[in-house]
Amino acid sequence: MSQIYKFIIKVSEHGQRLDKFLTQKIEGASRSLIKKWIDKGAVKINEGVSKCGHILHKGDSVVLDQPPTEPLDVLPEDIPLKILYEDGEIIVVDKPVGMVVHPAPGNRHGTLVNALLYHCRDLATTDNPFRPGLVHRLDKGTSGVMIVAKNEQALRHLSKQFRKRRIKKVYHAIVYGEVPRDEGMIESSIGRDRVHRQKMSSRTQKGREAHTLYRVLKRGEGLSYVRIEIKTGRTHQIRVHFSEMGYPLVGDDIYGGKNKWTQIKSQVLASLLATLDHPLLQAVELGFIHPKLNENMLFNSKLDSKFNEILSYMKGAE
């Protein structure tokens, strides 16, 4: 279904580019989606079709006739879901380790989105047809709480909460090394690694600010069990921050955790760590304001069995 937006440019908006202006005004729409609409002729300034880089002036009339969403080319699949909460606006799930969140080239099946479409049928449309309803994501190897929007209003409301950093995001992780400080804050700018483009790094000139709060819950056997809260949500943020601090996540072969198990004195524990095929990181808590009820909501994910198994070998106090 199409929707029409109308704006009259104010004095404070004079001099802005058209695409930047609309990205700020249309919640949940990325700049790439706005560009696509402009290129299709869906945006008119003073009744004339314009371009992305058009500079707006006070009093200009801007009308967006939002085009209908392109048909979704993702197949619903009958995959079991652990649902923590569901109503007409949102669905909150506990994503398992090993499940990819959304389809991508070469990986079209078995994802969380495939499972959600079978369960819900309809999810909020986004600028990417392979990511319906998604306002955030977790890596394949990260388990835990995720929220998904069922309609566009919920999507816009939740996207704004993420953008304004009003979402509570708590993770638990086990890292190599006994972190000396009981708690702390890691701050840096994170961007694409200049050499290894598949990795992220704080050693870049084009990074975005990232803030990671942590508190050590337990130490022992050359490991630390850590509670982590992030205010920003940069790609691989936790993995990068702890790796660059010298304490890579257990099971994280990409960011310094490869073969670290050989340094563990306990042979039984070392053998257990050697079998891990994913970083030991779990999104254990997610808090937000319900997009329609306007109530605070908080959901928890029960700690994975692999965490408990490793924690049983650690001799430090809770």
CSV table of C-alpha atoms in Angstrom, one decimal:
chain,number,residue,atom,x,y,z
A,1,MET,CA,0.0,0.0,0.0
A,2,SER,CA,1.4,3.4,-1.0
A,3,GLN,CA,1.4,6.4,1.4
A,4,ILE,CA,1.7,10.1,0.6
A,5,TYR,CA,3.9,12.5,2.6
A,6,LYS,CA,3.7,16.3,2.2
A,7,PHE,CA,6.1,18.9,3.6
A,8,ILE,CA,6.6,22.6,3.4
A,9,ILE,CA,10.3,23.6,4.0
A,10,LYS,CA,10.9,25.7,7.0
A,11,VAL,CA,13.6,28.4,7.5
A,12,SER,CA,15.5,25.9,9.7
A,13,GLU,CA,15.5,23.3,6.8
A,14,HIS,CA,16.6,25.8,4.1
A,15,GLY,CA,19.8,24.5,2.4
A,16,GLN,CA,19.4,20.8,3.1
A,17,ARG,CA,19.8,18.1,0.4
A,18,LEU,CA,16.5,16.5,-0.6
A,19,ASP,CA,17.6,12.9,0.2
A,20,LYS,CA,19.0,13.9,3.6
A,21,PHE,CA,15.8,15.8,4.5
A,22,LEU,CA,13.6,12.9,3.6
A,23,THR,CA,15.8,10.4,5.5
A,24,GLN,CA,15.3,12.5,8.6
A,25,LYS,CA,11.5,12.8,8.1
A,26,ILE,CA,10.5,9.3,7.1
A,27,GLU,CA,11.2,7.0,10.1
A,28,GLY,CA,12.4,3.5,9.2
A,29,ALA,CA,13.5,4.5,5.7
A,30,SER,CA,17.2,4.4,4.9
A,31,ARG,CA,19.0,6.9,2.7
A,32,SER,CA,19.4,4.2,0.0
A,33,LEU,CA,15.6,3.5,0.0
A,34,ILE,CA,14.9,7.3,-0.3
A,35,LYS,CA,17.3,7.5,-3.2
A,36,LYS,CA,15.5,4.6,-4.9
A,37,TRP,CA,12.2,6.4,-4.5
A,38,ILE,CA,13.6,9.7,-5.8
A,39,ASP,CA,15.1,7.9,-8.8
A,40,LYS,CA,11.7,6.4,-9.6
A,41,GLY,CA,10.2,9.9,-9.7
A,42,ALA,CA,8.1,9.4,-6.5
A,43,VAL,CA,9.3,12.7,-5.0
A,44,LYS,CA,8.2,16.1,-6.4
A,45,ILE,CA,9.4,19.6,-5.4
A,46,ASN,CA,6.9,22.3,-6.3
A,47,GLU,CA,5.1,19.8,-8.5
A,48,GLY,CA,8.3,19.0,-10.5
A,49,VAL,CA,10.3,15.8,-10.3
A,50,SER,CA,13.7,16.3,-8.7
A,51,LYS,CA,17.1,14.6,-7.9
A,52,CYS,CA,18.7,13.4,-4.7
A,53,GLY,CA,21.2,16.3,-4.5
A,54,HIS,CA,18.5,19.0,-5.0
A,55,ILE,CA,19.0,21.8,-2.4
A,56,LEU,CA,15.8,22.8,-0.7
A,57,HIS,CA,14.7,26.4,-0.1
A,58,LYS,CA,12.3,27.9,2.4
A,59,GLY,CA,8.7,27.5,1.2
A,60,ASP,CA,9.4,24.6,-1.1
A,61,SER,CA,6.6,22.0,-1.4
A,62,VAL,CA,7.9,18.4,-1.1
A,63,VAL,CA,5.6,15.6,-1.9
A,64,LEU,CA,6.5,11.9,-1.6
A,65,ASP,CA,4.1,9.4,-3.1
A,66,GLN,CA,5.7,6.3,-1.5
A,67,PRO,CA,5.7,3.4,-4.1
A,68,PRO,CA,4.2,0.1,-3.2
A,69,THR,CA,6.6,-2.4,-1.6
A,70,GLU,CA,8.2,-4.8,-4.0
A,71,PRO,CA,7.0,-8.4,-3.5
A,72,LEU,CA,9.0,-10.4,-1.0
A,73,ASP,CA,11.1,-13.2,-2.5
A,74,VAL,CA,11.7,-15.1,0.7
A,75,LEU,CA,10.1,-18.4,1.3
A,76,PRO,CA,8.3,-19.2,4.6
A,77,GLU,CA,9.7,-22.3,6.2
A,78,ASP,CA,8.4,-24.4,9.1
A,79,ILE,CA,11.3,-24.0,11.5
A,80,PRO,CA,10.7,-24.1,15.2
A,81,LEU,CA,10.9,-20.8,17.1
A,82,LYS,CA,11.3,-20.0,20.8
A,83,ILE,CA,8.8,-17.2,21.2
A,84,LEU,CA,9.1,-15.1,24.3
A,85,TYR,CA,6.2,-12.7,23.5
A,86,GLU,CA,3.9,-11.9,20.7
A,87,ASP,CA,1.0,-9.5,19.9
A,88,GLY,CA,-0.3,-7.7,16.9
A,89,GLU,CA,2.6,-5.3,16.8
A,90,ILE,CA,5.8,-7.2,17.7
A,91,ILE,CA,7.2,-10.7,18.2
A,92,VAL,CA,10.1,-11.3,20.6
A,93,VAL,CA,12.2,-14.5,20.0
A,94,ASP,CA,15.1,-16.3,21.5
A,95,LYS,CA,17.4,-16.9,18.6
A,96,PRO,CA,19.5,-20.1,18.8
A,97,VAL,CA,23.3,-20.3,18.1
A,98,GLY,CA,24.0,-21.2,14.5
A,99,MET,CA,20.9,-19.5,13.0
A,100,VAL,CA,21.4,-16.8,10.4
A,101,VAL,CA,19.0,-13.9,11.0
A,102,HIS,CA,18.1,-13.1,7.3
A,103,PRO,CA,18.6,-14.6,3.9
A,104,ALA,CA,21.5,-13.4,1.7
A,105,PRO,CA,23.0,-14.5,-1.6
A,106,GLY,CA,24.1,-18.1,-1.2
A,107,ASN,CA,22.1,-18.5,2.0
A,108,ARG,CA,18.4,-18.2,1.2
A,109,HIS,CA,17.0,-20.9,3.6
A,110,GLY,CA,16.9,-21.8,7.2
A,111,THR,CA,17.1,-18.3,8.5
A,112,LEU,CA,15.1,-16.6,11.3
A,113,VAL,CA,13.2,-14.6,8.7
A,114,ASN,CA,12.2,-17.8,6.9
A,115,ALA,CA,10.9,-19.1,10.2
A,116,LEU,CA,9.1,-15.9,11.1
A,117,LEU,CA,7.3,-15.6,7.8
A,118,TYR,CA,5.9,-19.1,8.3
A,119,HIS,CA,4.8,-18.2,11.8
A,120,CYS,CA,3.5,-14.7,11.2
A,121,ARG,CA,2.9,-14.5,7.4
A,122,ASP,CA,3.1,-10.7,7.5
A,123,LEU,CA,6.0,-8.6,8.8
A,124,ALA,CA,6.8,-4.9,8.5
A,125,THR,CA,8.3,-4.0,5.1
A,126,THR,CA,11.8,-2.5,5.1
A,127,ASP,CA,14.1,-1.1,2.4
A,128,ASN,CA,15.6,-4.6,2.0
A,129,PRO,CA,13.2,-7.3,0.9
A,130,PHE,CA,15.3,-10.0,2.7
A,131,ARG,CA,15.0,-8.2,6.1
A,132,PRO,CA,11.2,-7.8,6.7
A,133,GLY,CA,10.5,-6.7,10.3
A,134,LEU,CA,14.1,-6.4,11.4
A,135,VAL,CA,15.2,-3.5,13.5
A,136,HIS,CA,18.4,-5.1,14.7
A,137,ARG,CA,20.3,-8.4,14.2
A,138,LEU,CA,22.6,-10.8,15.9
A,139,ASP,CA,25.5,-12.7,14.4
A,140,LYS,CA,25.0,-16.3,13.4
A,141,GLY,CA,27.1,-17.5,16.4
A,142,THR,CA,25.3,-15.2,18.9
A,143,SER,CA,22.2,-16.5,20.6
A,144,GLY,CA,19.6,-14.5,22.5
A,145,VAL,CA,16.7,-12.1,22.5
A,146,MET,CA,15.6,-10.3,19.4
A,147,ILE,CA,12.6,-8.1,18.6
A,148,VAL,CA,10.8,-8.0,15.3
A,149,ALA,CA,8.2,-5.6,14.0
A,150,LYS,CA,5.0,-6.9,12.5
A,151,ASN,CA,3.9,-3.6,10.9
A,152,GLU,CA,5.4,-0.3,9.6
A,153,GLN,CA,4.2,1.7,12.6
A,154,ALA,CA,6.0,-0.6,15.1
A,155,LEU,CA,9.0,-0.7,12.8
A,156,ARG,CA,9.3,3.1,12.9
A,157,HIS,CA,8.8,3.3,16.6
A,158,LEU,CA,11.3,0.7,17.4
A,159,SER,CA,13.9,2.0,14.9
A,160,LYS,CA,13.7,5.4,16.6
A,161,GLN,CA,14.3,3.8,20.0
A,162,PHE,CA,17.4,2.1,18.6
A,163,ARG,CA,18.6,5.3,16.9
A,164,LYS,CA,18.1,7.3,20.1
A,165,ARG,CA,19.9,4.6,22.2
A,166,ARG,CA,16.8,4.0,24.4
A,167,ILE,CA,17.0,0.2,24.0
A,168,LYS,CA,18.6,-1.8,26.9
A,169,LYS,CA,20.9,-4.4,25.4
A,170,VAL,CA,22.8,-6.8,27.8
A,171,TYR,CA,25.1,-9.6,26.8
A,172,HIS,CA,27.0,-12.2,28.6
A,173,ALA,CA,30.4,-13.5,27.3
A,174,ILE,CA,33.3,-15.6,28.4
A,175,VAL,CA,36.7,-14.2,27.4
A,176,TYR,CA,40.3,-15.5,27.5
A,177,GLY,CA,42.4,-14.0,30.2
A,178,GLU,CA,41.4,-12.8,33.7
A,179,VAL,CA,40.3,-9.2,33.3
A,180,PRO,CA,41.9,-7.3,36.2
A,181,ARG,CA,39.3,-4.5,36.6
A,182,ASP,CA,35.9,-5.5,38.1
A,183,GLU,CA,34.2,-3.1,35.8
A,184,GLY,CA,34.9,-0.5,33.1
A,185,MET,CA,33.9,1.3,29.9
A,186,ILE,CA,35.5,0.7,26.5
A,187,GLU,CA,35.2,3.6,24.1
A,188,SER,CA,36.5,3.9,20.6
A,189,SER,CA,35.4,4.4,17.0
A,190,ILE,CA,34.7,1.2,15.0
A,191,GLY,CA,34.8,0.9,11.3
A,192,ARG,CA,35.8,-1.5,8.5
A,193,ASP,CA,39.4,-2.8,8.9
A,194,ARG,CA,41.7,-1.2,6.4
A,195,VAL,CA,43.4,-4.4,5.4
A,196,HIS,CA,41.0,-7.2,6.2
A,197,ARG,CA,37.7,-5.9,4.8
A,198,GLN,CA,35.5,-8.6,6.4
A,199,LYS,CA,36.6,-7.5,9.9
A,200,MET,CA,35.9,-4.5,12.0
A,201,SER,CA,38.5,-2.4,13.8
A,202,SER,CA,38.9,0.7,15.9
A,203,ARG,CA,42.1,1.4,13.9
A,204,THR,CA,40.3,3.3,11.2
A,205,GLN,CA,39.8,6.9,10.2
A,206,LYS,CA,36.1,6.4,9.3
A,207,GLY,CA,34.8,4.7,12.4
A,208,ARG,CA,31.6,5.4,14.3
A,209,GLU,CA,31.6,5.9,18.1
A,210,ALA,CA,31.1,2.8,20.2
A,211,HIS,CA,30.6,2.5,23.9
A,212,THR,CA,30.8,-0.8,25.8
A,213,LEU,CA,30.1,-1.1,29.6
A,214,TYR,CA,31.3,-4.3,31.3
A,215,ARG,CA,31.3,-5.9,34.7
A,216,VAL,CA,33.3,-9.1,35.6
A,217,LEU,CA,31.0,-11.7,37.1
A,218,LYS,CA,33.6,-14.5,37.6
A,219,ARG,CA,37.2,-15.2,37.0
A,220,GLY,CA,39.1,-18.5,37.0
A,221,GLU,CA,41.2,-21.0,35.0
A,222,GLY,CA,42.5,-18.2,32.7
A,223,LEU,CA,39.0,-17.0,31.8
A,224,SER,CA,36.6,-14.2,32.7
A,225,TYR,CA,32.8,-14.3,32.7
A,226,VAL,CA,31.6,-10.9,31.8
A,227,ARG,CA,28.3,-8.9,31.8
A,228,ILE,CA,28.2,-6.4,29.0
A,229,GLU,CA,25.9,-3.6,28.2
A,230,ILE,CA,26.1,-1.6,24.9
A,231,LYS,CA,24.6,1.7,24.2
A,232,THR,CA,25.7,1.7,20.6
A,233,GLY,CA,25.2,-1.3,18.2
A,234,ARG,CA,28.2,-1.3,15.9
A,235,THR,CA,29.0,-4.5,13.9
A,236,HIS,CA,31.1,-6.9,16.0
A,237,GLN,CA,31.4,-4.2,18.6
A,238,ILE,CA,31.8,-6.5,21.7
A,239,ARG,CA,34.1,-8.8,19.8
A,240,VAL,CA,36.3,-5.9,18.6
A,241,HIS,CA,36.5,-4.1,21.9
A,242,PHE,CA,37.5,-7.1,24.0
A,243,SER,CA,39.9,-8.4,21.4
A,244,GLU,CA,41.7,-5.0,21.3
A,245,MET,CA,41.7,-4.8,25.1
A,246,GLY,CA,43.6,-8.2,25.0
A,247,TYR,CA,40.8,-10.4,26.1
A,248,PRO,CA,39.3,-12.1,23.0
A,249,LEU,CA,36.0,-14.0,23.3
A,250,VAL,CA,36.3,-17.7,23.7
A,251,GLY,CA,35.5,-19.4,20.4
A,252,ASP,CA,36.1,-16.2,18.4
A,253,ASP,CA,38.6,-17.4,15.7
A,254,ILE,CA,38.3,-14.1,13.8
A,255,TYR,CA,39.2,-11.7,16.6
A,256,GLY,CA,42.0,-13.4,18.3
A,257,GLY,CA,40.4,-16.3,20.1
A,258,LYS,CA,41.8,-19.0,17.7
A,259,ASN,CA,43.9,-21.7,19.5
A,260,LYS,CA,43.9,-19.7,22.7
A,261,TRP,CA,42.6,-22.8,24.4
A,262,THR,CA,46.2,-24.2,24.2
A,263,GLN,CA,47.1,-21.7,27.0
A,264,ILE,CA,44.5,-23.2,29.4
A,265,LYS,CA,46.2,-25.4,32.1
A,266,SER,CA,43.2,-27.7,32.7
A,267,GLN,CA,43.3,-30.3,30.0
A,268,VAL,CA,39.6,-31.1,30.4
A,269,LEU,CA,38.6,-27.5,30.1
A,270,ALA,CA,41.0,-26.9,27.2
A,271,SER,CA,39.5,-29.8,25.3
A,272,LEU,CA,36.0,-28.4,25.8
A,273,LEU,CA,37.1,-24.9,24.6
A,274,ALA,CA,38.7,-26.5,21.5
A,275,THR,CA,35.4,-27.8,20.4
A,276,LEU,CA,33.7,-24.4,20.2
A,277,ASP,CA,32.8,-23.2,16.7
A,278,HIS,CA,31.3,-19.8,17.7
A,279,PRO,CA,32.1,-16.9,20.0
A,280,LEU,CA,30.7,-17.5,23.5
A,281,LEU,CA,28.4,-14.4,23.4
A,282,GLN,CA,24.7,-14.3,24.3
A,283,ALA,CA,22.1,-11.5,24.2
A,284,VAL,CA,20.6,-12.2,27.6
A,285,GLU,CA,18.4,-9.1,28.1
A,286,LEU,CA,16.5,-6.7,25.9
A,287,GLY,CA,14.4,-3.8,27.1
A,288,PHE,CA,12.3,-1.4,25.1
A,289,ILE,CA,9.1,0.6,25.1
A,290,HIS,CA,6.2,-1.2,23.4
A,291,PRO,CA,5.3,0.7,20.2
A,292,LYS,CA,1.6,0.8,20.8
A,293,LEU,CA,1.0,0.2,24.6
A,294,ASN,CA,3.8,2.7,25.5
A,295,GLU,CA,4.8,0.4,28.3
A,296,ASN,CA,8.4,-0.7,29.3
A,297,MET,CA,9.1,-4.3,28.4
A,298,LEU,CA,12.0,-6.5,29.4
A,299,PHE,CA,12.8,-9.9,28.1
A,300,ASN,CA,15.5,-12.4,29.1
A,301,SER,CA,17.2,-15.4,27.5
A,302,LYS,CA,18.2,-18.3,29.6
A,303,LEU,CA,21.9,-18.9,29.6
A,304,ASP,CA,23.0,-21.5,27.0
A,305,SER,CA,24.2,-24.8,28.4
A,306,LYS,CA,27.7,-24.3,26.9
A,307,PHE,CA,28.1,-21.3,29.2
A,308,ASN,CA,27.1,-23.3,32.3
A,309,GLU,CA,29.4,-26.2,31.3
A,310,ILE,CA,32.4,-23.9,31.1
A,311,LEU,CA,31.5,-21.9,34.2
A,312,SER,CA,31.5,-25.1,36.2
A,313,TYR,CA,35.2,-25.4,35.6
A,314,MET,CA,36.0,-21.9,36.7
A,315,LYS,CA,37.0,-21.7,40.4
A,316,GLY,CA,36.5,-18.0,40.9
A,317,ALA,CA,33.8,-16.6,43.1
A,318,GLU,CA,30.5,-15.3,41.6
